[in-house]
JSON list of C-alpha atoms in Angstrom, two decimals:
[
{"chain": "A", "resi": 24, "resn": "VAL", "atom": "CA", "xyz": [-4.52, 11.44, 4.32]},
{"chain": "A", "resi": 25, "resn": "GLU", "atom": "CA", "xyz": [-5.20, 10.14, 0.82]},
{"chain": "A", "resi": 26, "resn": "HIS", "atom": "CA", "xyz": [-4.60, 12.92, -1.68]},
{"chain": "A", "resi": 27, "resn": "THR", "atom": "CA", "xyz": [-4.67, 11.25, -5.08]},
{"chain": "A", "resi": 28, "resn": "LEU", "atom": "CA", "xyz": [-6.63, 8.63, -6.92]},
{"chain": "A", "resi": 29, "resn": "GLU", "atom": "CA", "xyz": [-3.49, 7.32, -8.63]},
{"chain": "A", "resi": 30, "resn": "THR", "atom": "CA", "xyz": [-1.84, 4.81, -6.30]},
{"chain": "A", "resi": 31, "resn": "PHE", "atom": "CA", "xyz": [-0.51, 2.46, -8.98]},
{"chain": "A", "resi": 32, "resn": "ALA", "atom": "CA", "xyz": [3.17, 1.64, -8.67]},
{"chain": "A", "resi": 33, "resn": "PRO", "atom": "CA", "xyz": [4.63, -0.59, -11.38]},
{"chain": "A", "resi": 34, "resn": "ALA", "atom": "CA", "xyz": [6.20, -3.93, -10.53]},
{"chain": "A", "resi": 35, "resn": "ALA", "atom": "CA", "xyz": [8.47, -5.96, -12.78]},
{"chain": "A", "resi": 36, "resn": "ARG", "atom": "CA", "xyz": [6.65, -8.50, -14.91]},
{"chain": "A", "resi": 37, "resn": "SER", "atom": "CA", "xyz": [7.50, -12.13, -14.32]},
{"chain": "A", "resi": 38, "resn": "ALA", "atom": "CA", "xyz": [8.03, -12.57, -18.09]},
{"chain": "A", "resi": 39, "resn": "THR", "atom": "CA", "xyz": [10.74, -9.90, -17.99]},
{"chain": "A", "resi": 40, "resn": "PHE", "atom": "CA", "xyz": [12.48, -11.61, -15.08]},
{"chain": "A", "resi": 41, "resn": "LYS", "atom": "CA", "xyz": [12.37, -14.99, -16.85]},
{"chain": "A", "resi": 42, "resn": "LEU", "atom": "CA", "xyz": [13.71, -13.49, -20.07]},
{"chain": "A", "resi": 43, "resn": "LEU", "atom": "CA", "xyz": [16.59, -11.81, -18.24]},
{"chain": "A", "resi": 44, "resn": "CYS", "atom": "CA", "xyz": [17.43, -15.09, -16.50]},
{"chain": "A", "resi": 45, "resn": "ALA", "atom": "CA", "xyz": [17.46, -16.91, -19.86]},
{"chain": "A", "resi": 46, "resn": "VAL", "atom": "CA", "xyz": [19.66, -14.25, -21.49]},
{"chain": "A", "resi": 47, "resn": "ARG", "atom": "CA", "xyz": [22.00, -14.40, -18.52]},
{"chain": "A", "resi": 48, "resn": "CYS", "atom": "CA", "xyz": [22.37, -18.18, -18.84]},
{"chain": "A", "resi": 49, "resn": "ILE", "atom": "CA", "xyz": [22.83, -18.19, -22.62]},
{"chain": "A", "resi": 50, "resn": "SER", "atom": "CA", "xyz": [25.33, -15.30, -22.59]},
{"chain": "A", "resi": 51, "resn": "ASN", "atom": "CA", "xyz": [27.15, -16.32, -19.40]},
{"chain": "A", "resi": 52, "resn": "LEU", "atom": "CA", "xyz": [26.65, -12.83, -17.97]},
{"chain": "A", "resi": 53, "resn": "LYS", "atom": "CA", "xyz": [27.00, -11.78, -14.35]},
{"chain": "A", "resi": 54, "resn": "VAL", "atom": "CA", "xyz": [23.87, -10.66, -12.54]},
{"chain": "A", "resi": 55, "resn": "ARG", "atom": "CA", "xyz": [24.00, -7.71, -10.17]},
{"chain": "A", "resi": 56, "resn": "GLN", "atom": "CA", "xyz": [21.37, -6.56, -7.76]},
{"chain": "A", "resi": 57, "resn": "PHE", "atom": "CA", "xyz": [21.24, -3.45, -5.66]},
{"chain": "A", "resi": 58, "resn": "ASP", "atom": "CA", "xyz": [19.02, -2.00, -3.01]},
{"chain": "A", "resi": 59, "resn": "VAL", "atom": "CA", "xyz": [18.41, 1.70, -2.54]},
{"chain": "A", "resi": 60, "resn": "ASP", "atom": "CA", "xyz": [18.60, 2.66, 1.12]},
{"chain": "A", "resi": 61, "resn": "ALA", "atom": "CA", "xyz": [15.40, 4.35, 2.27]},
{"chain": "A", "resi": 62, "resn": "ALA", "atom": "CA", "xyz": [14.15, 4.29, -1.32]},
{"chain": "A", "resi": 63, "resn": "TYR", "atom": "CA", "xyz": [10.78, 5.89, -0.76]},
{"chain": "A", "resi": 64, "resn": "VAL", "atom": "CA", "xyz": [12.19, 8.97, 0.95]},
{"chain": "A", "resi": 65, "resn": "GLN", "atom": "CA", "xyz": [14.38, 9.44, -2.14]},
{"chain": "A", "resi": 66, "resn": "GLY", "atom": "CA", "xyz": [11.19, 10.22, -4.08]},
{"chain": "A", "resi": 67, "resn": "GLN", "atom": "CA", "xyz": [10.25, 13.81, -4.82]},
{"chain": "A", "resi": 68, "resn": "PHE", "atom": "CA", "xyz": [6.72, 15.22, -4.52]},
{"chain": "A", "resi": 69, "resn": "LYS", "atom": "CA", "xyz": [5.57, 17.28, -7.51]},
{"chain": "A", "resi": 70, "resn": "GLY", "atom": "CA", "xyz": [2.93, 20.00, -7.47]},
{"chain": "A", "resi": 71, "resn": "ASP", "atom": "CA", "xyz": [0.19, 17.70, -8.78]},
{"chain": "A", "resi": 72, "resn": "ASP", "atom": "CA", "xyz": [0.84, 15.16, -5.98]},
{"chain": "A", "resi": 73, "resn": "GLY", "atom": "CA", "xyz": [-0.93, 17.43, -3.51]},
{"chain": "A", "resi": 74, "resn": "GLU", "atom": "CA", "xyz": [0.06, 17.58, 0.13]},
{"chain": "A", "resi": 75, "resn": "VAL", "atom": "CA", "xyz": [0.23, 14.78, 2.68]},
{"chain": "A", "resi": 76, "resn": "HIS", "atom": "CA", "xyz": [-0.33, 15.47, 6.37]},
{"chain": "A", "resi": 77, "resn": "VAL", "atom": "CA", "xyz": [0.21, 12.92, 9.15]},
{"chain": "A", "resi": 78, "resn": "ARG", "atom": "CA", "xyz": [-0.25, 12.78, 12.89]},
{"chain": "A", "resi": 79, "resn": "PRO", "atom": "CA", "xyz": [2.99, 13.15, 14.87]},
{"chain": "A", "resi": 80, "resn": "PRO", "atom": "CA", "xyz": [4.58, 9.88, 16.03]},
{"chain": "A", "resi": 81, "resn": "PRO", "atom": "CA", "xyz": [4.29, 8.76, 19.66]},
{"chain": "A", "resi": 82, "resn": "GLY", "atom": "CA", "xyz": [6.37, 10.93, 21.95]},
{"chain": "A", "resi": 83, "resn": "GLU", "atom": "CA", "xyz": [5.82, 14.09, 19.95]},
{"chain": "A", "resi": 84, "resn": "ARG", "atom": "CA", "xyz": [3.31, 16.82, 20.78]},
{"chain": "A", "resi": 85, "resn": "PHE", "atom": "CA", "xyz": [-0.17, 16.19, 19.43]},
{"chain": "A", "resi": 86, "resn": "PHE", "atom": "CA", "xyz": [-1.45, 19.68, 20.37]},
{"chain": "A", "resi": 87, "resn": "ASN", "atom": "CA", "xyz": [0.07, 23.13, 20.09]},
{"chain": "A", "resi": 88, "resn": "ASP", "atom": "CA", "xyz": [0.23, 25.67, 22.92]},
{"chain": "A", "resi": 89, "resn": "ARG", "atom": "CA", "xyz": [-3.41, 26.70, 22.29]},
{"chain": "A", "resi": 90, "resn": "GLY", "atom": "CA", "xyz": [-4.67, 23.10, 22.44]},
{"chain": "A", "resi": 91, "resn": "VAL", "atom": "CA", "xyz": [-5.19, 22.82, 18.67]},
{"chain": "A", "resi": 92, "resn": "PRO", "atom": "CA", "xyz": [-4.34, 19.39, 17.19]},
{"chain": "A", "resi": 93, "resn": "VAL", "atom": "CA", "xyz": [-1.04, 19.34, 15.29]},
{"chain": "A", "resi": 94, "resn": "VAL", "atom": "CA", "xyz": [-0.33, 17.55, 12.00]},
{"chain": "A", "resi": 95, "resn": "TRP", "atom": "CA", "xyz": [2.91, 17.37, 10.07]},
{"chain": "A", "resi": 96, "resn": "LYS", "atom": "CA", "xyz": [3.22, 18.10, 6.37]},
{"chain": "A", "resi": 97, "resn": "LEU", "atom": "CA", "xyz": [5.43, 15.50, 4.70]},
{"chain": "A", "resi": 98, "resn": "LEU", "atom": "CA", "xyz": [8.23, 16.81, 2.53]},
{"chain": "A", "resi": 99, "resn": "LYS", "atom": "CA", "xyz": [9.09, 13.33, 1.18]},
{"chain": "A", "resi": 100, "resn": "PRO", "atom": "CA", "xyz": [7.00, 10.18, 0.64]},
{"chain": "A", "resi": 101, "resn": "LEU", "atom": "CA", "xyz": [7.14, 7.54, 3.37]},
{"chain": "A", "resi": 102, "resn": "PHE", "atom": "CA", "xyz": [6.95, 3.76, 3.08]},
{"chain": "A", "resi": 103, "resn": "GLY", "atom": "CA", "xyz": [3.35, 2.73, 3.58]},
{"chain": "A", "resi": 104, "resn": "GLU", "atom": "CA", "xyz": [1.89, 5.91, 2.12]},
{"chain": "A", "resi": 105, "resn": "ALA", "atom": "CA", "xyz": [-0.61, 5.05, -0.63]},
{"chain": "A", "resi": 106, "resn": "ASP", "atom": "CA", "xyz": [1.30, 6.51, -3.57]},
{"chain": "A", "resi": 107, "resn": "ALA", "atom": "CA", "xyz": [4.90, 6.37, -2.30]},
{"chain": "A", "resi": 108, "resn": "GLY", "atom": "CA", "xyz": [5.77, 3.56, -4.72]},
{"chain": "A", "resi": 109, "resn": "ARG", "atom": "CA", "xyz": [4.46, 5.52, -7.70]},
{"chain": "A", "resi": 110, "resn": "ILE", "atom": "CA", "xyz": [6.42, 8.62, -6.64]},
{"chain": "A", "resi": 111, "resn": "TRP", "atom": "CA", "xyz": [9.61, 6.58, -6.11]},
{"chain": "A", "resi": 112, "resn": "HIS", "atom": "CA", "xyz": [9.27, 4.95, -9.56]},
{"chain": "A", "resi": 113, "resn": "ARG", "atom": "CA", "xyz": [8.74, 8.35, -11.19]},
{"chain": "A", "resi": 114, "resn": "THR", "atom": "CA", "xyz": [11.87, 9.72, -9.46]},
{"chain": "A", "resi": 115, "resn": "ALA", "atom": "CA", "xyz": [13.98, 6.66, -10.35]},
{"chain": "A", "resi": 116, "resn": "LYS", "atom": "CA", "xyz": [12.76, 6.77, -13.97]},
{"chain": "A", "resi": 117, "resn": "LYS", "atom": "CA", "xyz": [13.75, 10.43, -14.28]},
{"chain": "A", "resi": 118, "resn": "GLN", "atom": "CA", "xyz": [17.23, 9.65, -12.94]},
{"chain": "A", "resi": 119, "resn": "LEU", "atom": "CA", "xyz": [17.75, 6.59, -15.15]},
{"chain": "A", "resi": 120, "resn": "VAL", "atom": "CA", "xyz": [16.36, 8.05, -18.39]},
{"chain": "A", "resi": 121, "resn": "LYS", "atom": "CA", "xyz": [17.35, 11.72, -18.27]},
{"chain": "A", "resi": 122, "resn": "THR", "atom": "CA", "xyz": [20.60, 11.52, -16.32]},
{"chain": "A", "resi": 123, "resn": "GLN", "atom": "CA", "xyz": [21.99, 8.05, -17.00]},
{"chain": "A", "resi": 124, "resn": "GLY", "atom": "CA", "xyz": [20.82, 7.62, -20.61]},
{"chain": "A", "resi": 125, "resn": "PHE", "atom": "CA", "xyz": [18.71, 4.48, -20.13]},
{"chain": "A", "resi": 126, "resn": "THR", "atom": "CA", "xyz": [15.58, 3.71, -22.17]},
{"chain": "A", "resi": 127, "resn": "GLN", "atom": "CA", "xyz": [12.42, 2.46, -20.51]},
{"chain": "A", "resi": 128, "resn": "SER", "atom": "CA", "xyz": [10.85, -0.65, -22.02]},
{"chain": "A", "resi": 129, "resn": "GLU", "atom": "CA", "xyz": [7.42, -0.19, -23.58]},
{"chain": "A", "resi": 130, "resn": "PHE", "atom": "CA", "xyz": [6.55, -3.74, -22.49]},
{"chain": "A", "resi": 131, "resn": "ASP", "atom": "CA", "xyz": [7.61, -3.48, -18.84]},
{"chain": "A", "resi": 132, "resn": "PRO", "atom": "CA", "xyz": [7.79, -0.10, -17.06]},
{"chain": "A", "resi": 133, "resn": "CYS", "atom": "CA", "xyz": [10.32, -1.52, -14.56]},
{"chain": "A", "resi": 134, "resn": "TYR", "atom": "CA", "xyz": [12.83, -2.61, -17.21]},
{"chain": "A", "resi": 135, "resn": "PHE", "atom": "CA", "xyz": [15.41, -0.04, -18.33]},
{"chain": "A", "resi": 136, "resn": "PHE", "atom": "CA", "xyz": [18.20, -0.73, -20.81]},
{"chain": "A", "resi": 137, "resn": "LYS", "atom": "CA", "xyz": [21.11, 0.93, -22.56]}
]
């Protein structure tokens, strides 16, 4: 179920990637990459995100004991949900800026620096 009109999730700009590659080469720095396991389910819904309900997966009951169709309320965003990327970015930004002391670039919302 779509529950918001805001489905934008930022992606790193190619100019930022090229600049970081150039700085790396000039400064002889090491490049590190990491992947967050199950990243989207690390996101946190906020009150203004609304609620998301989905049909149960195959093998689960689709009807309750009275024959009424069952839906599940998601507690975390799932990959493939329309705004899961936006929610994940918001959660990661909060962690990086408030907890780790990074600053978010005004030019590229996916670039954080210290």
